[in-house]
Tab-separated table of C-alpha atoms and ligand atoms in Angstrom:
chain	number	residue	atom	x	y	z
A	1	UNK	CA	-1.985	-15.953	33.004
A	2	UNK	CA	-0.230	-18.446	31.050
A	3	UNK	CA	0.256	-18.781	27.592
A	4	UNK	CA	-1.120	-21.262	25.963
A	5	UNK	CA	-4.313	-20.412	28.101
A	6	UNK	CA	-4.811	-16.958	26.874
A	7	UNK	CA	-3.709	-17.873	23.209
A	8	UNK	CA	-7.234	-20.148	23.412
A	9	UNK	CA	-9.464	-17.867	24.982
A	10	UNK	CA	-7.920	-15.285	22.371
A	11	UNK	CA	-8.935	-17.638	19.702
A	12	UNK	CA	-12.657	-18.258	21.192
A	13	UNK	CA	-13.393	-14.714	21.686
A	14	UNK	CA	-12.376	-14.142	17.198
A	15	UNK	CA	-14.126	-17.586	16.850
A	16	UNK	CA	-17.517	-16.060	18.123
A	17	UNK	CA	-16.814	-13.025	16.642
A	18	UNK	CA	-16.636	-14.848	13.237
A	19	UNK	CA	-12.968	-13.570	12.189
A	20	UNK	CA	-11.752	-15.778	9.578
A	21	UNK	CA	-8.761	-16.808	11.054
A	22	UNK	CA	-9.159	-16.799	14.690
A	23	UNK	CA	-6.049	-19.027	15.800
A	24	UNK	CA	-3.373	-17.296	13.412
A	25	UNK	CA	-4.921	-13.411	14.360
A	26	UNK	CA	-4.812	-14.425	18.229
A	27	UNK	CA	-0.977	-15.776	17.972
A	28	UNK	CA	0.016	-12.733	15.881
A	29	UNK	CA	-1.886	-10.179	18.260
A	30	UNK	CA	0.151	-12.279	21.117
A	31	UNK	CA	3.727	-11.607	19.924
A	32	UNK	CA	2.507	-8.143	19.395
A	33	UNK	CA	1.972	-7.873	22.582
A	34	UNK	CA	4.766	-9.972	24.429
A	35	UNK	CA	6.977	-8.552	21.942
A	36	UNK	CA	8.345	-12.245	20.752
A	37	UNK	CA	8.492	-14.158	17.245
A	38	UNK	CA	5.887	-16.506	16.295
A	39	UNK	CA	8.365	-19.954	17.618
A	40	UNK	CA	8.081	-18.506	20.759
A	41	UNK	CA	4.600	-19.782	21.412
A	42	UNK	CA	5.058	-22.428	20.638
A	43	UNK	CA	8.623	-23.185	22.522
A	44	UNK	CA	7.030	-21.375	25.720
A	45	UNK	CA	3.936	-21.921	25.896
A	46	UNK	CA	3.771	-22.123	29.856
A	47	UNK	CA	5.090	-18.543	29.627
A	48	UNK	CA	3.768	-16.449	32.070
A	49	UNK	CA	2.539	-12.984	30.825
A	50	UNK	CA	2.412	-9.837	33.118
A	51	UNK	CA	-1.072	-8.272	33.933
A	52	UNK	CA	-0.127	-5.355	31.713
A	53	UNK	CA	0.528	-7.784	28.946
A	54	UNK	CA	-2.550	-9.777	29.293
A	55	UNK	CA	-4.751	-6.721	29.551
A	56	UNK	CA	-3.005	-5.558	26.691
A	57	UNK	CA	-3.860	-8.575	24.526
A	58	UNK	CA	-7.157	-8.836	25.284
A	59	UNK	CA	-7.371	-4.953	24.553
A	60	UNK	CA	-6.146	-6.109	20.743
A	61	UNK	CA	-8.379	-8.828	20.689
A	62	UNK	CA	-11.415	-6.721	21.308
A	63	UNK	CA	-10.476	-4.000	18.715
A	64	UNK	CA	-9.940	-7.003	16.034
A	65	UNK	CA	-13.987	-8.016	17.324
A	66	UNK	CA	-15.193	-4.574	16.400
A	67	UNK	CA	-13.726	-4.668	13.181
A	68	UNK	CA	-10.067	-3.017	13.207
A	69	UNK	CA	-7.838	-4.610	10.704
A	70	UNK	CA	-4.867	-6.440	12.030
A	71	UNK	CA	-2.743	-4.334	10.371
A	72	UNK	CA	-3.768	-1.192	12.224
A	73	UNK	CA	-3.019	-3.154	15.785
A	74	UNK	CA	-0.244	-4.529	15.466
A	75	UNK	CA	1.232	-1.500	12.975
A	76	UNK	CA	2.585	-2.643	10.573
A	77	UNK	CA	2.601	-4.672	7.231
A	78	UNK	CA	5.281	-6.301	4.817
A	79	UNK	CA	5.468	-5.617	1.735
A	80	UNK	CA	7.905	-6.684	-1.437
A	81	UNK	CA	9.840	-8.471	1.604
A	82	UNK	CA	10.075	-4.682	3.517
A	83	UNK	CA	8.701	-4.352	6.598
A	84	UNK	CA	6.399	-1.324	6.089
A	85	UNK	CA	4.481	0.886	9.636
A	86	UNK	CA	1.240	1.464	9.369
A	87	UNK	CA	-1.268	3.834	11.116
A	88	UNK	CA	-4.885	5.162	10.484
A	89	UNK	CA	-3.453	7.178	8.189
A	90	UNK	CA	-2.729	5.128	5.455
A	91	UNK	CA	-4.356	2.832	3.405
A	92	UNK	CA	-2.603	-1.087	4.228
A	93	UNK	CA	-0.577	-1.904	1.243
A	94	UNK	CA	-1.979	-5.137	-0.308
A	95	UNK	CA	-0.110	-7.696	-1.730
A	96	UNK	CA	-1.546	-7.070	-5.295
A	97	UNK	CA	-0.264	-4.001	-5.408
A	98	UNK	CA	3.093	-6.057	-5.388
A	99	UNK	CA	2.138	-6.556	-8.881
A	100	UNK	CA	2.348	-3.180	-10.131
A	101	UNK	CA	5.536	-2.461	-8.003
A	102	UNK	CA	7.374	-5.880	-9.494
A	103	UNK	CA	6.143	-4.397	-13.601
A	104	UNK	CA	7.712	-1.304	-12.764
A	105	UNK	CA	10.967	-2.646	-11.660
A	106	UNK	CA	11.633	-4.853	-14.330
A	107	UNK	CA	10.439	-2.252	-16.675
A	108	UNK	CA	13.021	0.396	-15.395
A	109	UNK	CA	15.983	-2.292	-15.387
A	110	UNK	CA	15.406	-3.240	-19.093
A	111	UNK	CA	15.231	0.457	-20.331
A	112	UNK	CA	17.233	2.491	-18.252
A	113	UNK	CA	19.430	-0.172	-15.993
A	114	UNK	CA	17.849	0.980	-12.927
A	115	UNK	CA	18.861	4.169	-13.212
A	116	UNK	CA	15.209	6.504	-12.894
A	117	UNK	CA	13.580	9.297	-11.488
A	118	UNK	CA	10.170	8.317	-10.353
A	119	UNK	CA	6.912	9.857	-9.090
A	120	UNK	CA	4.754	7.726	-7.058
A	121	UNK	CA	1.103	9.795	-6.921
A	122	UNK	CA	-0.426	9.017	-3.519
A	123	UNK	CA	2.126	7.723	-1.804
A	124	UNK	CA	0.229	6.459	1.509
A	125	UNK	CA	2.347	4.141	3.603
A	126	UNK	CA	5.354	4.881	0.676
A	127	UNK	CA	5.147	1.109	-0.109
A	128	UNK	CA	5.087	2.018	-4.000
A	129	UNK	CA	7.979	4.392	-3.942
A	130	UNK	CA	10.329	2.865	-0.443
A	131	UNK	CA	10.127	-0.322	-2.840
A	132	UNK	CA	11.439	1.514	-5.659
A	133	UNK	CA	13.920	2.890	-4.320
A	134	UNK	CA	15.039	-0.170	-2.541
A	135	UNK	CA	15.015	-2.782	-5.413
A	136	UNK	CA	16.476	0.271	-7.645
A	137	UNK	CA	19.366	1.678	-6.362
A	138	UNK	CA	20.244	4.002	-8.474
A	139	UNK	CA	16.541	5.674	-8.817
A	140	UNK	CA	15.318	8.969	-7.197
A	141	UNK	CA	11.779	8.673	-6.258
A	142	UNK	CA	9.384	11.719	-6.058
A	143	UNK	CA	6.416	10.419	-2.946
A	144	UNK	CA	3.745	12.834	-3.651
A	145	UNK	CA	0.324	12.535	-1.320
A	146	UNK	CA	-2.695	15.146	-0.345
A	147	UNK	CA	-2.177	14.052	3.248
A	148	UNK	CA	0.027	14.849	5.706
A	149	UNK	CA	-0.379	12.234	8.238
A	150	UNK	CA	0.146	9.449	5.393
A	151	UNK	CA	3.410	11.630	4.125
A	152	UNK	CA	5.000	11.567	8.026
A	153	UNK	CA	4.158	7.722	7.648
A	154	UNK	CA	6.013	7.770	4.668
A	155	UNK	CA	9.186	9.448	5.630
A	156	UNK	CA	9.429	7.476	8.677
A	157	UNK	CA	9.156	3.884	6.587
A	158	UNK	CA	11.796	5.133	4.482
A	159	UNK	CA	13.895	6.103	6.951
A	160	UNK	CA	13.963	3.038	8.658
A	161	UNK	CA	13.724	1.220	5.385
A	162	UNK	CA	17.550	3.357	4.825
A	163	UNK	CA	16.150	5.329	1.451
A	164	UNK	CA	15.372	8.311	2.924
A	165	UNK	CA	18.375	9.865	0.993
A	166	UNK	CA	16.595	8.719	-2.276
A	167	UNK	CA	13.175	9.557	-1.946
A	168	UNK	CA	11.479	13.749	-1.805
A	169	UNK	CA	8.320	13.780	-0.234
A	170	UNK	CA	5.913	16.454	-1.437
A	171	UNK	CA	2.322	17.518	0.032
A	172	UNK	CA	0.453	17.849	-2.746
A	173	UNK	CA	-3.001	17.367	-4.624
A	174	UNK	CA	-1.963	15.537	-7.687
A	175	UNK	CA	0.736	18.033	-9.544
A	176	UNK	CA	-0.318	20.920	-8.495
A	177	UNK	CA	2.473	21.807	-5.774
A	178	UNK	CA	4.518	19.590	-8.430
A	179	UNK	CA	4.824	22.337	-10.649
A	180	UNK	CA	6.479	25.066	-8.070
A	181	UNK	CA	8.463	22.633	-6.683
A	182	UNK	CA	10.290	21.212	-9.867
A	183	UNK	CA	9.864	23.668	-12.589
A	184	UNK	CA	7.428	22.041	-14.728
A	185	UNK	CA	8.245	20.119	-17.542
A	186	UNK	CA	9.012	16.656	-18.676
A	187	UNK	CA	11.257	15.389	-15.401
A	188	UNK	CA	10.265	11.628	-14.674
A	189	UNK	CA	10.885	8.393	-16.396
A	190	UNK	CA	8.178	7.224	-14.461
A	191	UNK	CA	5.275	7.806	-13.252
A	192	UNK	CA	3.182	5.232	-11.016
A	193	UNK	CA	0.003	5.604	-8.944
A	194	UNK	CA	-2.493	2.838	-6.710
A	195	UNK	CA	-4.941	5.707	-6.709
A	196	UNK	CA	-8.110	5.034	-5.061
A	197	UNK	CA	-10.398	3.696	-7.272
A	198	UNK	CA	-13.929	2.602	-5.514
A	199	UNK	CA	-16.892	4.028	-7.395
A	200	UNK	CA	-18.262	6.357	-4.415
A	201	UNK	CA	-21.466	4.015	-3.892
A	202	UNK	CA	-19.308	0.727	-3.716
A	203	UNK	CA	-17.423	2.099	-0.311
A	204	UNK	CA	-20.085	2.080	1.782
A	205	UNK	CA	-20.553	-1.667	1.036
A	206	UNK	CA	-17.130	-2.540	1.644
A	207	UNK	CA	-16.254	-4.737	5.096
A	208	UNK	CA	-16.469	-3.150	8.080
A	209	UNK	CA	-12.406	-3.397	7.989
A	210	UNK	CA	-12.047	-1.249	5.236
A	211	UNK	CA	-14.927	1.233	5.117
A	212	UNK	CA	-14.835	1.821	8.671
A	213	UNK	CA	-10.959	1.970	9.472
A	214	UNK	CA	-8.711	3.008	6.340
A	215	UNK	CA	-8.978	6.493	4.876
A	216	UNK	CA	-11.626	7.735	2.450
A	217	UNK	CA	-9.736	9.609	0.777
A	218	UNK	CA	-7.389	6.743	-0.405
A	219	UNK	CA	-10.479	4.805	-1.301
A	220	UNK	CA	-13.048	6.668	-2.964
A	221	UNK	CA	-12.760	7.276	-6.644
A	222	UNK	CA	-15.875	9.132	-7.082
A	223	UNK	CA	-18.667	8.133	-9.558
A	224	UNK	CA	-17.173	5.695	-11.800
A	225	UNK	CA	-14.404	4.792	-9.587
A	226	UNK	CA	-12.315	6.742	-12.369
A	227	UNK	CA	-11.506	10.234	-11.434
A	228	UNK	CA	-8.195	9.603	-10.087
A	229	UNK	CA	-6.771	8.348	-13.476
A	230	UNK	CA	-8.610	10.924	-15.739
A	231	UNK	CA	-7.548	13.636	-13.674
A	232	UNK	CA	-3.663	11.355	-13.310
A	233	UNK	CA	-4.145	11.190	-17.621
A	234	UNK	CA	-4.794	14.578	-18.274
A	235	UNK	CA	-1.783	16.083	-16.962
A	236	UNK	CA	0.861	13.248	-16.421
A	237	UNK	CA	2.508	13.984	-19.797
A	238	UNK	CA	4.030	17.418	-18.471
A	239	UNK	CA	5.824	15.475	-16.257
A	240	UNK	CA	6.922	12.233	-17.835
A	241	UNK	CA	9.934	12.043	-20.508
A	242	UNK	CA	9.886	11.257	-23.773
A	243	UNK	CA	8.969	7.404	-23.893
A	244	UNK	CA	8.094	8.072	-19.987
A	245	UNK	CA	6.269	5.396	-18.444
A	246	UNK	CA	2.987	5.317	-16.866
A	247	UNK	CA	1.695	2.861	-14.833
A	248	UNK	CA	-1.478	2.163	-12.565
A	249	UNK	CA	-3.015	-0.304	-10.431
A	250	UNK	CA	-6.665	-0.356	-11.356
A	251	UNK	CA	-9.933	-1.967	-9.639
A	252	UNK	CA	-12.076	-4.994	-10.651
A	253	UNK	CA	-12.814	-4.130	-14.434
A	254	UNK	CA	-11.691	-0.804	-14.873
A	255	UNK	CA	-8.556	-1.662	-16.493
A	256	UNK	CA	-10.174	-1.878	-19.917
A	257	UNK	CA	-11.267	1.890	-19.262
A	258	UNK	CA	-8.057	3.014	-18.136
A	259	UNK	CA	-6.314	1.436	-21.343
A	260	UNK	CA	-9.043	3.445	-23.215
A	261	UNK	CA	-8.051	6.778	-21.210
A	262	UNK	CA	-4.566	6.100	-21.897
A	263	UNK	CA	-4.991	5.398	-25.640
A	264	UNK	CA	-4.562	8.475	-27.426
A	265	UNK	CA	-1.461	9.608	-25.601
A	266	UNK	CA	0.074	6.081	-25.081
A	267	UNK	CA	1.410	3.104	-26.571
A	268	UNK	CA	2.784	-0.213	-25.930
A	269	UNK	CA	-0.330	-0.401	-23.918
A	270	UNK	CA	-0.293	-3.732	-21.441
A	271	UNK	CA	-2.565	-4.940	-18.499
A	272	UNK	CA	-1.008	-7.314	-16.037
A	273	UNK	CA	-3.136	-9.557	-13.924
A	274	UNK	CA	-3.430	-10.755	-10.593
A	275	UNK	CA	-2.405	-13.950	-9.091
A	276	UNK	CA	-6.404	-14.033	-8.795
A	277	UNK	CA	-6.245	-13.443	-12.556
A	278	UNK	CA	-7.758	-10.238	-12.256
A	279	UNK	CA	-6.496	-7.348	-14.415
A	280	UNK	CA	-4.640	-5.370	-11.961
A	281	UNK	CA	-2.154	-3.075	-13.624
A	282	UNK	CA	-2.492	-1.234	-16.874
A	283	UNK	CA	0.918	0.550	-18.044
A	284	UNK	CA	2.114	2.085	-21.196
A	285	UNK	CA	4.495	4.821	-22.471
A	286	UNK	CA	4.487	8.516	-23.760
A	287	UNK	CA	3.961	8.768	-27.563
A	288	UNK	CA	6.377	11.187	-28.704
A	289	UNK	CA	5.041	14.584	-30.104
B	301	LIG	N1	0.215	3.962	-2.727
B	301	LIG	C1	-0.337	3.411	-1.549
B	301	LIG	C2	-0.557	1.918	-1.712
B	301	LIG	O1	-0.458	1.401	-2.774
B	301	LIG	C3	-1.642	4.088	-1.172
B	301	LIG	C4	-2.729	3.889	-2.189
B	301	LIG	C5	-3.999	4.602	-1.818
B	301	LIG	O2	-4.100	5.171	-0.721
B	301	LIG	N2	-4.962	4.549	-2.684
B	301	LIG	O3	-0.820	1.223	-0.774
C-alpha cells in the first residue's frame, strides 16, 4: 500500500467517524506507525508500507474511531518542550497545566534562585515534577502518587528525561506514607498539585476520550469537585516551610473556592488564568505562626 493512499483512506475512516481533525490524527498515527517525522509524508509519499505496517495503522485508526485519545496510541505527549510517555495509567498532561508548572518556576527563581525542594501530590505521568526538575536545576523534587502504574510511568519519563537523580518517587495516598518516609515536619519550599478535580456527577458526562480511557482516580474529585484540595489544605502546612508555597491547578470556577480554603492559612493569595482566560491556578504562601 502506498502512502499517500492509506494517509486518505486514514483520513475518511476519522472523517466519518466525526474526529475533529481527521487529516492531522491520520498523518500523526502514520509516523507512529512507520516510525518517521511528519516531512516524511510529505517528501515520500509514494512510500511503500509493509503489510505489518499497514495493518498496524489501520489498527490505530480504528482505536482513535472508538474513542481512544491520540495520546494513548501513539504514547506519548510533550509537555513544557519535554517529551513525556504516556500509558492508561496516567492522566495526559494538558497544556494548561503548563500554566501552573511556568508560576511555579518563576516563583522558585525569584525567592530561592532555583534552589528548592518540591512535592508534586499526584504525580501521574511526572509532567509537574520531571518539569521542575528540568527547568530548576538545582531543585529536589518529591513525586508522590496513590498509584503504582502512574509512579513506574513516572520514573521511566524521568529517566529518560535525565532527572532521575533529582526526583524520589513515593507511593502514597496524599502524606500519609510522607510522614514515615521523611520525618514529618516542615521539609518543602513547595508544594504543587493538578489534583483531580471533576465533581463526581460531571465525569460521567465528560467525552468518551476522557471518561472512558484516562483514570478515575485522577479525575474524580468527589461531590463538589473539591476534596482533593480540602483534604491537600488541611495538612500541607506540616510539610511546607515557613513562607512555603502552595500551589494548585483548579477546574472551571473552583478557583474562587480554593482561594477561600486557602485563606486562613495563606497569603499573598493569586489566581492565574488560562490562555482561555479561565482561572486555572490559585497559589499562595504559608503565614507564619
Ligand atoms: N500531575 C499530573 C498532571 O498534571 C496528573 C494529574 C492528575 O492525575 N489529576 O497531568
Amino acid at each position: 500500500m502506498i502512502l499517500k493512499e492509506v494517509l486518505r483512506q486514514g483520513i475518511e475512516i476519522l472523517k466519518t467517524a466525526d474526529i475533529e481533525a481527521p487529516a492531522l490524527e491520520a498523518g500523526v498515527m502514520l509516523c507512529h506507525v512507520i516510525k518517521r517525522d511528519r516531512t516524511f509524508l510529505y517528501v515520500h509519499n509514494d512510500y511503500v508500507l509493509s503489510e505489518k505496517e499497514y495493518r498496524d495503522y489501520i489498527g490505530a485508526i480504528n482505536l482513535r474511531t472508538q474513542g481512544k485519545p491520540l495520546q494513548y496510541i501513539t504514547g506519548r505527549q510533550e509537555f513544557m518542550s519535554l517529551e513525556f510517555a504516556v500509558t492508561s495509567d496516567v492522566l495526559i498532561p494538558r497544556h494548561d497545566t503548563e500554566i501552573l508548572v511556568e508560576e511555579v518556576i518563576k516563583y522558585a527563581k525569584r525567592e530561592w534562585s532555583s534552589k528548592v525542594k518540591a512535592l508534586d501530590i499526584g504525580t501521574g505521568s511526572g509532567c509537574i515534577a520531571i518539569s521542575l526538575a528540568h527547568y530548576l536545576k538545582e531543585s529536589h523534587v518529591t513525586a508522590l502518587d496513590i498509584s503504582e502504574g502512574a509512579l513506574r510511568v513516572a520514573q521511566s519519563n524521568a529517566e529518560k528525561i535525565g532527572v532521575v537523580d533529582r526526583i524520589n518517587f513515593v507511593h502514597s495516598d496524599l502524606f500519609t506514607r510522607l510522614e514515615t518516609e521523611q520525618g514529618k515536619g516542615n521539609v518543602f519550599d513547595i508544594i504543587v498539585s493538578n489534583p483531580p478535580y471533576i465533581p463526581s456527577y460531571e465525569v460521567e458526562e465528560l467525552q468518551v476520550e476522557v471518561k472512558d480511557n484516562e483514570p478515575r482516580t485522577a479525575l474524580d474529585g468527589g461531590n463538589d469537585g473539591l476534596d482533593l484540595y480540602r483534604a491537600i489544605i488541611d495538612s500541607a502546612e506540616a510539610f511546607l516551610a515557613h513562607h512555603g508555597l502552595l500551589a494548585f491547578e483548579v477546574g472551571y470556577n473552583q478557583a474562587g473556592d480554593v482561594s477561600k480554603l486557602m485563606s486562613s492559612k495563606y497569603y499573598d493569595i493569586k489566581i492565574v488564568r488560562d490562555i482561555g482566560g479561565i482561572e486555572r491556578v490559585v497559589l499562595g504562601k504559608l503565614k507564619p505562626l
